[in-house]
Amino acid sequence: MLGMGIVKGLVETARNFLGSFTDKDRLVTVQFPEERLPVAEAARNFPFLIYDGVDPEQGLRCVACQICEKECPPRCITIEKSKDKKPDFVGKQQFYPAVFDIDVSVCMSCQICVEVCPFDAIRMDNEFELSTDDRFGGLLWTKEKLALPNEHYMAIHPTEAAEVEARRAEEKAQAEAKKQQPAVTK
Amino acid sequence: MPDQMFVLLKHWILGYSPAVIQPAVSILLTIIPILLVFPVLFALTTVLERKGLGRIQNRYGPNRVGFYGILQPMADALKSLTKEDIVPASADHTVHFLAPLVLLAVAFLPYAVLPIGRNMIAANLDAGVLFFFAIGAISELSVFMAGWSSRNKYSLLGAMRAVAQMISYEVPLLLSSIAVIMAAGSLSTVEIVEKQAGFSGIFPHWYVLTPWGFAGFVLFMIAATAETNRSPFDLPEGESEIIAGYYIEYSGFKFALFFLGEYLGMFAISGLGITLFLGGWSAPLPFLTWIPSWIWFFAKLVGLIIGFIWVRGTLPRLRMDQLMNFAWKFMLPMALVVVVSAGAWRFLPQGLTRWLVSTAFIAVAYTLLARGVETRNKIAKRTYRFAE
Amino acid sequence: MSATFFILAAVTLIGACAAMMLRGLVHCALALAVAFAGLGTLYLNLGAQFLGLAQLLVYVGAIAVLIVFVILLTRGGDSDSPALSPTALPIAGVLVATAIFAILAWAIFHTVAIHSPGLPAPQATIRQLGTSLMEGYVLPLEVIGLMLTAALIGAVIVAMKEKQDPR
């Protein structure tokens, strides 16, 4: 009969309206600054540099090989090698970056820098509330701002971090074994 | 006593004012409450509508500005006042400026004949209902002025559609009110309400509780939705199609004035529907008459507004040809049948006979017309026209 | 002849003059609507409620809208008609208008109605209008209804024919 469709529609909307006060499924809004949706583990937004230990200068994993600078598609990374060397986690002397800048407004979160880094030094962070009102340099992040401890990496990407830790522990063990061997053979 | 509170207050103030200015004070005391109450109701309606629509659509409405978003109209008013008033260079400046003013003036006039409570009416005209419709017809001109003066094809198109829609739906609106006028025997709104203020047992004498009154009320509300360009009849505003239709080129405060005019028209026509069909300020049950009359009027008005919001959240927009077909091929014959049915009700003696005869008229007409509407919905075979 | 009468008459006359003298055609139509509204309020001022409100409802609400629709559907509304060129004869127009006004004024002032003492105006209530239409004048009412229906059908036929012509 004419009009039945309208009545059914009205009943459905009324059910939605009344249900939105009681039923969780009928009010799916997440009120943003107060509540947040859970972030997926593989979510990525902007890269950061990892340092081991407590000193961001000494424990920085990056050896300024500049592979990520060359591979970055919009070329947002700027690296300047240092003149002296410092030891890395297996004890070998490596360069370190004197200047390491990433431009936040240029970076497109493609993760290519992470994929090509041979030293597990740069990884993606999932922090997205990066806006600032400082127009003159607020969006050019330097080494000090980019360096975050390894614990942070393990907190945000646990599975990847576990795999990286396992690999690094193995390499460290191999390096230790090699260090003790020449004393034996010679 | 609280029923006549405002009337007694007005007489008390008049008693204290010198005799020279008494007419002026009396007029001001009558008009100023109307000018204050209905815009405040408009502000509340905007925020409640957005929250209501939000809840229907599984989301919150605005809830940041005040306590649960209740101060949102303040934010809207501030925004519309501080926005730049852009007038297109090729627009007709005089008519462009006058259109919202005419709409606003014409939107406030019909409140003069609505009885808001017992003895609370601004102007007790003998032809109150006719006054209401005359003023409503003038508002179409202002819509046209708005659309034409912007010198914009889309706004003109929206204006023409709006005027065509308003004219088409005026006919069922008038015919369904004629049924009420026939039953009440008078064009005066006060008399129509007083005829409905009695009780027989537990049932009030409201016209909506008769078969022709119920059908007439449904037709009246559908026509009222179309008259005020409200969803699902809001093609002239078409927010997603021709952006804003006839008020595309208006920005800032003039846009807010159009909004105010539209909502005021909605309240006025709901008020008329309440007066004609729902018994005005009378209570629904005999033991509830201790609640003041003006509270009943506003309660019914809020109920009808909720109905408007509910329908807006439910139904999709009608296309222009569907809208016109509906008006001329369904609503007009139905309204004529309602008039005949009301006549049968009036002249048959009280009892079961007149209920059966009235309902029979309406039910038969409804099924026949409904069948007509449904057969037309079938999609016609596609015809091709080639260039010769 | 109270102040309200003068104000309303002034509004009506200004609307009528503007309807003649304005350049844009739609402006003229809107000024005509103002003149109609002024007439309606004059009727209300004289106490003829039904007539005044019917004037507003029919003339301003329907006929003025019809006029603007017709203007838009036939001329496009964009092209402003050129105002009367200065070489036209406004003086002749003014003379003719004054002559007609003088004749009408002489005729009105010499009728019986002005000189007889004011009779109480008959209260033609709406009920009386309705009963006389339905009982005394029912035949003219039906004839007018038939004529309007014929006009409506004719308009529809004319419009439909134009749509089928290019075929």
XYZ file of C-alpha atoms in Angstrom:
741
model
C 0.000 0.000 0.000
C 1.255 3.474 -0.730
C 2.984 4.967 2.232
C 4.149 1.729 3.839
C 7.700 2.338 2.722
C 7.717 5.728 4.364
C 6.390 4.289 7.602
C 9.008 1.548 7.610
C 11.696 4.139 7.003
C 10.453 6.278 9.849
C 10.451 3.278 12.184
C 14.024 2.462 11.230
C 15.241 6.003 11.856
C 13.432 6.107 15.163
C 15.141 2.891 16.128
C 18.472 4.424 15.186
C 17.752 7.566 17.169
C 16.654 5.789 20.331
C 19.313 3.137 20.021
C 22.064 5.705 19.775
C 21.574 6.485 23.434
C 21.927 2.910 24.626
C 23.562 0.758 21.981
C 27.272 1.058 21.222
C 26.781 -0.010 17.617
C 24.412 2.813 16.883
C 26.788 5.598 17.830
C 30.107 4.909 16.227
C 31.747 8.300 16.684
C 35.162 8.448 18.341
C 35.439 11.878 19.930
C 38.883 12.685 18.686
C 41.062 14.582 21.096
C 39.604 12.800 24.112
C 39.252 9.298 22.696
C 41.426 7.733 20.068
C 41.096 4.768 17.804
C 43.710 2.088 18.456
C 46.628 2.422 16.006
C 47.643 -0.632 13.961
C 51.085 -2.020 14.613
C 52.401 -1.389 11.129
C 51.084 2.186 10.962
C 53.674 4.671 9.867
C 53.881 8.409 9.514
C 57.334 9.964 9.859
C 60.810 8.494 10.331
C 62.984 8.700 13.437
C 66.575 7.743 14.240
C 67.222 4.985 16.782
C 69.904 5.197 19.478
C 70.909 2.413 21.828
C 71.534 3.072 25.468
C 70.996 6.467 27.084
C 73.190 8.875 25.120
C 71.666 10.046 21.820
C 75.077 11.125 20.509
C 77.082 8.076 21.433
C 74.468 5.381 20.856
C 73.178 6.649 17.500
C 73.082 3.743 15.081
C 73.312 5.872 11.933
C 76.740 5.751 10.255
C 76.026 8.505 7.700
C 76.229 6.111 4.748
C 73.816 8.464 2.907
C 71.962 5.628 1.188
C 68.618 6.880 2.537
C 69.428 10.404 1.339
C 70.034 9.114 -2.173
C 67.021 6.779 -2.237
C 64.466 9.215 -0.768
C 62.055 10.049 -3.655
C 61.225 13.656 -2.698
C 64.768 14.128 -1.334
C 63.757 15.409 2.063
C 66.816 14.037 3.941
C 69.986 16.091 4.282
C 73.077 14.383 5.727
C 76.586 15.641 6.397
C 79.236 13.124 7.439
C 81.364 13.838 10.464
C 85.127 14.126 10.285
C 85.932 11.668 13.115
C 84.664 8.173 13.900
C 83.070 6.510 16.861
C 82.549 2.834 17.685
C 79.220 1.092 16.825
C 77.487 -1.754 18.652
C 79.968 -4.402 17.514
C 82.938 -2.176 18.310
C 83.871 -1.185 14.745
C 84.778 2.473 14.172
C 82.141 4.199 12.053
C 81.413 7.738 10.876
C 78.381 9.433 12.333
C 76.122 12.161 10.894
C 77.087 15.689 11.963
C 73.905 17.010 10.334
C 70.810 14.875 9.734
C 67.740 16.929 8.688
C 64.396 15.674 7.448
C 61.775 18.145 6.181
C 58.396 17.118 7.634
C 56.402 18.947 4.987
C 58.199 17.118 2.157
C 58.349 13.584 3.545
C 55.698 11.360 1.998
C 55.955 8.454 4.454
C 56.911 5.961 1.766
C 59.291 4.059 4.120
C 61.966 3.641 1.382
C 64.611 5.089 3.740
C 63.726 2.370 6.249
C 63.850 -0.369 3.618
C 67.316 0.560 2.333
C 69.068 1.286 5.630
C 71.616 -1.474 6.236
C 72.126 -0.525 9.856
C 68.514 -0.533 11.217
C 69.156 3.075 12.106
C 66.046 4.762 10.762
C 62.503 3.515 11.402
C 58.966 4.879 11.036
C 57.156 6.466 13.936
C 53.341 6.537 14.063
C 52.912 9.970 15.648
C 50.741 12.081 13.335
C 49.939 15.201 15.336
C 52.972 17.055 14.064
C 51.535 20.430 13.124
C 53.187 23.530 14.451
C 52.663 27.238 14.018
C 56.358 27.989 13.558
C 56.576 28.687 9.856
C 60.291 29.253 9.695
C 61.976 25.982 10.573
C 59.421 24.339 12.792
C 58.959 21.650 10.156
C 62.654 20.961 9.517
C 63.604 18.373 12.108
C 67.274 18.006 13.065
C 69.192 15.083 14.509
C 68.332 16.083 18.091
C 64.596 15.970 17.388
C 64.775 12.799 15.317
C 66.729 10.647 17.745
C 64.557 8.407 19.900
C 65.594 5.503 22.146
C 65.366 1.882 21.118
C 62.785 1.316 23.850
C 60.415 3.572 21.933
C 60.854 1.437 18.835
C 60.221 -1.714 20.801
C 57.088 -0.166 22.262
C 55.477 0.889 19.005
C 56.466 -1.973 16.675
C 57.022 -4.983 18.959
C 57.204 -7.763 16.357
C 59.635 -5.938 14.071
C 61.722 -4.854 17.038
C 61.921 -8.424 18.292
C 63.223 -9.567 14.919
C 65.739 -6.696 14.727
C 66.965 -7.364 18.254
C 67.440 -11.037 17.494
C 69.472 -10.250 14.393
C 71.623 -7.665 16.152
C 72.254 -9.975 19.089
C 73.413 -12.655 16.635
C 75.728 -10.231 14.851
C 77.123 -9.072 18.177
C 77.735 -12.655 19.236
C 79.500 -13.352 15.936
C 81.630 -10.230 16.367
C 82.507 -11.259 19.925
C 83.407 -14.743 18.704
C 85.591 -13.273 15.945
C 87.296 -10.952 18.420
C 88.276 -13.901 20.602
C 89.329 -16.131 17.715
C 92.484 -14.327 16.460
C 93.868 -14.609 19.971
C 93.441 -18.337 19.592
C 94.704 -18.848 16.010
C 97.683 -16.497 16.258
C -3.932 31.476 37.009
C -0.676 30.531 35.225
C -2.821 30.061 32.149
C -3.585 33.772 31.868
C -0.246 34.841 33.299
C 0.923 36.800 30.304
C -2.431 38.436 29.662
C -2.620 39.646 33.263
C 0.974 40.864 33.091
C 0.178 42.878 30.010
C -2.909 44.436 31.606
C -0.902 45.280 34.719
C 1.773 47.084 32.721
C -0.899 48.863 30.718
C -2.492 49.991 33.953
C 0.728 51.677 34.961
C 1.330 53.486 31.698
C -0.124 56.941 30.977
C -3.260 56.983 28.847
C -1.593 58.830 25.979
C 0.794 56.084 25.069
C -1.414 53.169 26.019
C -2.210 52.045 22.436
C 1.460 52.104 21.531
C 2.432 50.216 24.685
C -0.286 47.673 24.062
C 0.915 47.059 20.518
C 4.525 46.799 21.637
C 3.683 44.405 24.434
C 1.904 42.175 21.949
C 4.539 42.237 19.257
C 7.769 42.080 21.235
C 7.174 38.619 22.760
C 6.542 37.245 19.269
C 9.730 38.843 18.009
C 11.669 37.369 20.913
C 10.203 33.919 21.360
C 10.205 32.640 17.818
C 13.785 33.560 16.898
C 14.952 31.936 20.144
C 12.941 28.881 19.162
C 14.653 29.085 15.778
C 18.085 29.085 17.413
C 17.187 26.098 19.564
C 15.724 24.290 16.563
C 18.895 24.660 14.527
C 20.993 23.002 17.179
C 18.417 20.363 18.092
C 17.909 19.533 14.451
C 21.609 18.998 13.926
C 21.885 16.878 17.018
C 18.750 14.940 16.159
C 19.894 14.293 12.604
C 23.265 13.280 13.977
C 21.770 10.713 16.299
C 19.642 9.343 13.490
C 22.793 9.016 11.425
C 24.774 7.263 14.177
C 26.873 10.230 15.163
C 26.860 13.031 17.691
C 25.633 16.411 16.574
C 27.542 19.550 17.511
C 28.708 19.069 21.076
C 31.692 21.341 21.544
C 30.352 24.827 22.000
C 28.250 24.893 25.127
C 26.835 22.352 27.491
C 26.188 19.529 25.013
C 26.459 22.006 22.164
C 23.502 24.152 23.148
C 25.381 27.401 22.476
C 26.061 26.427 18.863
C 23.636 29.079 17.531
C 25.825 31.740 19.158
C 28.791 30.439 17.215
C 26.715 30.337 14.033
C 25.445 33.872 14.563
C 28.956 35.144 15.180
C 30.187 33.420 12.065
C 27.445 34.773 9.854
C 27.898 38.297 11.202
C 31.617 38.394 10.644
C 31.627 36.806 7.207
C 32.342 39.076 4.287
C 29.182 40.131 2.509
C 29.927 39.319 -1.108
C 27.546 40.614 -3.740
C 28.304 39.651 -7.351
C 29.265 42.600 -9.488
C 26.602 41.902 -12.089
C 23.867 41.342 -9.540
C 20.983 43.713 -9.231
C 21.943 45.425 -5.999
C 18.595 46.846 -4.925
C 16.560 43.706 -5.436
C 19.410 41.588 -4.044
C 19.348 43.646 -0.872
C 15.586 43.732 -0.560
C 14.909 40.026 -1.007
C 15.918 38.821 2.467
C 14.194 41.817 4.041
C 10.908 41.106 2.294
C 11.176 37.443 3.220
C 11.766 38.289 6.854
C 8.942 40.815 7.043
C 6.566 38.373 5.417
C 7.756 35.562 7.660
C 6.843 37.387 10.863
C 3.369 38.525 9.793
C 1.463 35.216 10.031
C 2.160 34.922 13.753
C -0.375 37.667 14.319
C -3.285 35.298 13.764
C -2.082 32.267 15.673
C -3.759 31.802 19.036
C -0.936 30.821 21.309
C -3.039 30.471 24.394
C -6.482 31.252 25.688
C -7.049 34.992 24.940
C -3.488 35.242 23.647
C -3.659 36.297 20.047
C -2.099 39.338 18.500
C -4.860 40.204 16.030
C -8.257 38.549 16.188
C -9.188 38.934 12.540
C -12.482 37.670 11.252
C -10.679 36.158 8.291
C -7.596 34.944 10.100
C -6.939 31.848 8.037
C -7.293 33.806 4.811
C -4.803 36.372 6.120
C -2.360 33.574 6.801
C -2.573 32.212 3.286
C -2.395 35.637 1.684
C 0.850 36.408 3.496
C 2.225 33.000 2.655
C 1.589 33.659 -1.000
C 3.578 36.893 -0.831
C 6.654 35.052 0.365
C 6.933 33.360 -3.015
C 7.726 36.708 -4.573
C 10.675 37.187 -2.272
C 12.044 33.786 -3.254
C 11.793 34.803 -6.851
C 13.495 38.150 -6.144
C 16.375 36.379 -4.461
C 16.878 33.998 -7.318
C 16.568 36.484 -10.131
C 18.659 39.279 -8.681
C 21.767 37.144 -8.414
C 22.094 36.965 -12.213
C 23.144 33.373 -11.899
C 21.599 30.637 -14.044
C 21.533 28.129 -11.240
C 20.023 30.496 -8.771
C 17.335 31.455 -11.263
C 16.621 27.810 -11.915
C 16.355 27.184 -8.211
C 14.012 30.150 -7.822
C 11.721 29.018 -10.637
C 11.562 25.527 -9.215
C 10.892 26.883 -5.752
C 8.061 29.106 -6.927
C 6.526 26.317 -9.020
C 6.692 23.980 -6.062
C 5.203 26.516 -3.677
C 2.338 27.326 -6.011
C 1.563 23.681 -6.691
C 1.425 22.752 -3.050
C -0.643 25.741 -2.026
C -3.715 24.152 -3.575
C -3.858 21.014 -1.394
C -2.922 23.186 1.595
C -5.861 25.487 0.992
C -8.271 22.679 0.215
C -7.489 20.763 3.377
C -7.970 23.908 5.435
C -11.274 24.519 3.657
C -12.490 21.223 5.073
C -11.740 22.528 8.566
C -13.307 25.907 7.857
C -16.420 24.155 6.648
C -16.632 22.086 9.809
C -15.988 25.039 12.083
C -18.135 27.482 10.158
C -15.736 30.388 10.520
C -12.474 31.729 9.143
C -11.367 33.121 12.481
C -8.606 31.108 14.136
C -9.886 31.862 17.627
C -13.288 30.406 16.804
C -11.782 27.339 15.175
C -9.794 26.592 18.316
C -12.760 27.199 20.559
C -14.847 24.740 18.550
C -12.185 22.106 19.271
C -11.775 22.834 22.956
C -14.615 20.641 24.178
C -14.527 17.053 25.329
C -16.946 14.209 24.794
C -16.047 11.725 27.467
C -12.325 11.322 27.308
C -11.824 12.326 23.677
C -11.230 15.935 22.700
C -13.101 17.437 19.814
C -9.934 17.896 17.786
C -10.510 17.619 14.082
C -7.547 15.303 13.658
C -9.513 12.600 15.438
C -12.113 12.439 12.671
C -11.446 10.479 9.462
C -11.471 13.520 7.203
C -9.465 15.458 9.792
C -6.777 12.818 9.935
C -6.440 12.646 6.160
C -6.610 16.428 5.981
C -3.901 16.751 8.622
C -1.585 14.403 6.765
C -2.179 16.302 3.520
C -1.701 19.619 5.309
C 1.613 18.571 6.812
C 2.915 17.211 3.513
C 1.920 20.431 1.778
C 3.476 22.429 4.628
C 6.756 20.566 4.189
C 6.670 21.451 0.532
C 5.687 25.071 1.119
C 8.657 25.756 3.343
C 11.105 23.965 1.034
C 11.953 21.419 3.638
C 13.336 17.964 2.996
C 12.187 15.798 1.225
C 10.931 18.681 -0.891
C 14.088 20.739 -0.742
C 15.112 20.455 -4.371
C 15.151 24.244 -4.777
C 17.717 24.354 -2.010
C 19.290 21.175 -3.244
C 22.387 21.231 -1.118
C 24.051 18.581 -3.139
C 22.741 19.467 -6.558
C 22.511 23.139 -7.293
C 24.414 24.028 -4.197
C 22.030 26.364 -2.531
C 19.569 27.063 -5.262
C 18.123 30.495 -5.079
C 20.383 31.740 -2.340
C 23.726 30.725 -3.785
C 25.004 34.254 -4.069
C 24.139 35.288 -0.554
C 26.818 35.135 2.107
C 27.104 35.987 5.730
C 24.203 37.602 7.445
C 21.811 37.650 4.505
C 22.135 33.882 4.274
C 21.351 33.655 7.960
C 18.280 35.842 7.328
C 17.073 33.433 4.654
C 17.529 30.573 7.053
C 15.631 32.475 9.715
C 12.850 33.221 7.249
C 12.562 29.604 6.224
C 12.418 28.290 9.756
C 9.980 30.971 10.863
C 7.755 29.954 7.965
C 8.006 26.378 9.163
C 6.945 27.335 12.688
C 4.101 29.495 11.425
C 2.664 26.822 9.209
C 3.035 24.227 11.973
C 1.211 26.688 14.199
C -1.597 26.896 11.670
C -1.741 23.119 11.437
C -2.012 22.940 15.205
C -4.760 25.560 15.202
C -6.771 23.924 12.464
C -6.397 20.249 13.259
C -4.794 19.654 16.620
C -7.006 21.905 18.693
C -4.704 24.888 19.167
C -4.122 25.444 22.832
C -6.574 22.864 24.144
C -5.496 19.909 26.205
C -5.852 16.357 24.843
C -7.478 14.813 27.886
C -10.012 16.361 30.246
C -7.949 15.808 33.363
C -4.944 17.625 31.882
C -6.589 21.019 31.540
C -4.724 22.368 34.556
C -1.580 22.665 32.414
C -1.536 26.208 30.953
C -2.821 26.583 27.400
C 0.311 28.168 25.980
C 2.377 25.233 27.212
C 0.127 22.915 25.218
C 0.576 25.029 22.119
C 4.338 24.979 22.398
C 4.379 21.281 23.232
C 2.418 20.530 20.069
C 4.673 22.860 18.103
C 7.760 21.065 19.386
C 6.125 17.760 18.507
C 5.540 18.876 14.927
C 9.100 20.206 14.666
C 10.374 16.835 15.827
C 8.209 15.315 13.105
C 9.803 17.587 10.511
C 13.299 16.670 11.682
C 12.423 12.990 11.719
C 11.116 13.071 8.166
C 14.163 15.022 7.046
C 16.445 12.354 8.433
C 14.509 9.544 6.799
C 13.414 10.358 3.285
C 15.536 11.075 0.224
C 14.899 14.155 -1.808
C 12.136 14.124 -4.394
C 12.968 14.960 -7.978
C 11.157 17.891 -9.520
C 8.847 15.902 -11.768
C 8.056 13.443 -8.996
C 7.224 16.366 -6.758
C 4.874 17.988 -9.278
C 3.218 14.689 -10.157
C 2.625 14.019 -6.519
C 1.038 17.421 -5.977
C -1.268 17.520 -8.950
C -2.126 13.882 -9.469
C -2.339 12.597 -5.935
C -2.690 15.350 -3.402
C -5.158 17.534 -5.241
C -7.757 14.792 -5.866
C -7.205 13.510 -2.341
C -7.802 16.990 -0.929
C -11.038 17.312 -2.916
C -12.167 13.974 -1.535
C -11.343 15.175 1.976
C -13.570 18.208 1.420
C -16.421 15.976 0.246
C -15.882 13.672 3.192
C -15.946 16.602 5.593
C -19.201 17.717 4.030
C -20.667 14.257 4.522
C -19.523 14.327 8.150
C -21.151 17.693 8.726
C -24.519 16.836 7.285
C -24.992 13.285 8.517
C -26.357 12.791 12.024
C -23.963 11.820 14.770
C -23.238 8.161 15.165
C -21.617 5.256 13.389
C -23.035 6.151 9.941
C -21.077 9.280 9.461
C -17.840 7.625 10.568
C -18.336 4.838 8.054
C -19.318 7.135 5.195
C -16.418 9.533 5.774
C -13.869 6.763 6.100
C -15.282 5.018 3.036
C -14.847 8.127 0.871
C -11.279 8.567 1.960
C -10.240 4.925 1.855
C -11.636 4.348 -1.640
C -10.030 7.488 -3.020
C -6.725 6.635 -1.383
C -6.540 3.127 -2.818
C -7.499 4.267 -6.308
C -5.058 7.147 -6.325
C -2.329 5.032 -4.785
C -2.744 2.521 -7.549
C -2.454 5.363 -10.027
C 0.779 6.588 -8.458
C 2.302 3.129 -8.395
C 1.547 2.292 -12.017
C 3.173 5.477 -13.142
C 6.389 4.564 -11.399
C 7.172 1.830 -13.894
C 10.024 2.989 -16.053
C 8.861 3.690 -19.585
C 10.529 2.147 -22.606
C 13.428 4.243 -23.751
C 12.728 6.316 -26.867
C 15.455 7.704 -29.042
C 15.343 10.988 -30.875
C 17.882 11.404 -33.628
C 18.834 14.590 -35.341
C 17.123 14.850 -38.703
C -8.822 60.675 5.158
C -6.474 59.662 7.943
C -2.718 59.436 7.951
C -2.790 55.708 7.214
C -4.854 56.363 4.109
C -2.318 58.853 2.815
C 0.624 56.582 3.486
C -1.012 53.593 1.819
C -2.160 55.684 -1.132
C 1.336 57.070 -1.519
C 2.785 53.565 -1.554
C 0.275 52.458 -4.192
C 0.875 55.476 -6.400
C 4.653 55.194 -6.127
C 4.437 51.528 -7.025
C 2.244 52.280 -10.032
C 4.484 55.110 -11.269
C 7.563 52.970 -10.780
C 5.922 50.199 -12.770
C 5.641 52.610 -15.681
C 8.955 54.340 -15.420
C 11.545 51.735 -14.439
C 13.890 50.319 -16.994
C 14.171 46.635 -16.179
C 11.083 44.638 -17.014
C 11.285 42.514 -13.884
C 11.648 45.685 -11.805
C 8.429 46.948 -13.341
C 6.686 43.699 -12.496
C 7.861 43.892 -8.889
C 6.730 47.506 -8.614
C 3.356 46.398 -9.957
C 3.229 43.815 -7.180
C 3.874 46.641 -4.688
C 0.973 48.581 -6.220
C -1.306 45.553 -5.878
C -0.259 45.109 -2.259
C -0.976 48.776 -1.639
C -4.472 48.358 -3.088
C -5.036 45.342 -0.870
C -4.077 47.292 2.220
C -6.367 50.128 1.135
C -9.261 47.683 1.056
C -8.279 46.470 4.504
C -8.177 50.048 5.702
C -11.782 50.469 4.529
C -12.770 47.443 6.564
C -13.395 44.990 3.723
C -11.445 42.123 5.221
C -12.301 39.433 2.745
C -11.776 41.634 -0.290
C -8.434 42.977 0.920
C -7.055 39.583 1.807
C -8.363 38.045 -1.402
C -6.673 40.881 -3.327
C -3.389 40.071 -1.597
C -3.770 36.357 -2.068
C -4.812 36.463 -5.711
C -3.099 39.514 -7.134
C 0.185 39.534 -5.278
C 0.447 35.842 -4.614
C -0.657 34.502 -7.956
C -0.920 37.154 -10.638
C 2.329 38.976 -9.899
C 4.136 35.641 -9.813
C 2.462 34.730 -13.102
C 3.647 37.985 -14.655
C 7.252 37.429 -13.622
C 7.127 33.847 -14.838
C 5.830 34.999 -18.198
C 8.549 37.626 -18.446
C 11.225 35.092 -17.710
C 9.897 32.378 -19.946
C 9.485 34.601 -22.981
C 12.118 37.307 -22.907
C 14.862 35.809 -20.792
C 14.736 38.739 -18.402
C 18.356 39.655 -19.014
C 17.749 42.073 -21.797
C 16.575 45.310 -20.246
C 14.195 47.062 -22.516
C 15.490 50.521 -23.377
C 13.647 53.195 -21.449
C 11.459 55.596 -23.335
C 13.798 57.575 -25.485
C 13.844 61.317 -24.844
C 12.362 61.945 -28.253
C 9.152 60.129 -27.217
C 6.247 62.288 -26.216
C 5.997 62.281 -22.453
C 4.167 65.608 -22.534
C 1.348 64.116 -24.569
C 1.109 61.248 -22.111
C 0.913 63.601 -19.142
C -1.791 65.677 -20.851
C -3.901 62.618 -21.645
C -3.521 61.296 -18.101
C -4.533 64.643 -16.599
C -7.539 64.835 -18.888
C -8.757 61.393 -17.909
C -8.183 62.154 -14.234
C -10.185 65.374 -14.527
C -13.088 63.609 -16.242
C -13.144 60.813 -13.672
C -12.939 63.286 -10.783
C -15.819 65.342 -12.215
C -17.875 62.186 -12.661
C -17.185 60.966 -9.133
C -17.853 64.310 -7.495
C -21.175 64.622 -9.239
C -22.528 61.224 -8.228
C -25.289 60.956 -5.735
C -23.263 58.853 -3.320
C -20.843 61.611 -2.318
C -23.538 64.130 -1.489
C -25.885 61.872 0.443
C -25.267 61.522 4.175
C -23.052 58.581 4.970
C -25.157 55.457 5.246
C -23.846 52.731 7.476
C -21.806 50.503 5.220
C -23.502 47.147 4.669
C -21.566 44.488 6.437
C -20.964 41.954 3.758
C -19.637 39.178 5.874
C -18.025 36.178 4.321
C -21.032 34.096 5.234
C -23.273 36.418 3.207
C -20.833 36.344 0.310
C -20.816 32.574 0.406
C -24.572 32.153 0.605
C -25.232 34.639 -2.190
C -22.657 32.935 -4.400
C -24.120 29.539 -3.797
C -27.786 30.473 -3.868
C -28.339 33.633 -5.835
C -25.445 33.655 -8.224
C -24.748 29.986 -8.634
C -25.185 29.994 -12.415
C -22.569 32.709 -13.072
C -20.272 30.896 -10.639
C -20.506 27.649 -12.564
C -20.095 29.420 -15.897
C -16.953 31.164 -14.650
C -15.635 27.839 -13.394
C -16.202 26.259 -16.800
C -14.532 29.182 -18.532
C -11.462 28.929 -16.315
C -11.252 25.192 -16.908
C -11.463 25.771 -20.640
C -8.696 28.383 -20.428
C -6.513 25.989 -18.432
C -7.010 23.138 -20.878
C -6.361 25.457 -23.785
C -3.116 26.650 -22.237
C -1.980 23.088 -21.692
C -2.802 22.168 -25.279
C -0.984 25.177 -26.669
C 2.097 24.403 -24.576
C 2.059 20.743 -25.533
C 1.741 21.515 -29.208
C 4.861 23.659 -29.107
C 6.839 20.819 -27.589
C 5.817 18.410 -30.346
C 6.379 20.829 -33.226
C 10.148 20.312 -33.769
C 9.447 16.628 -34.252
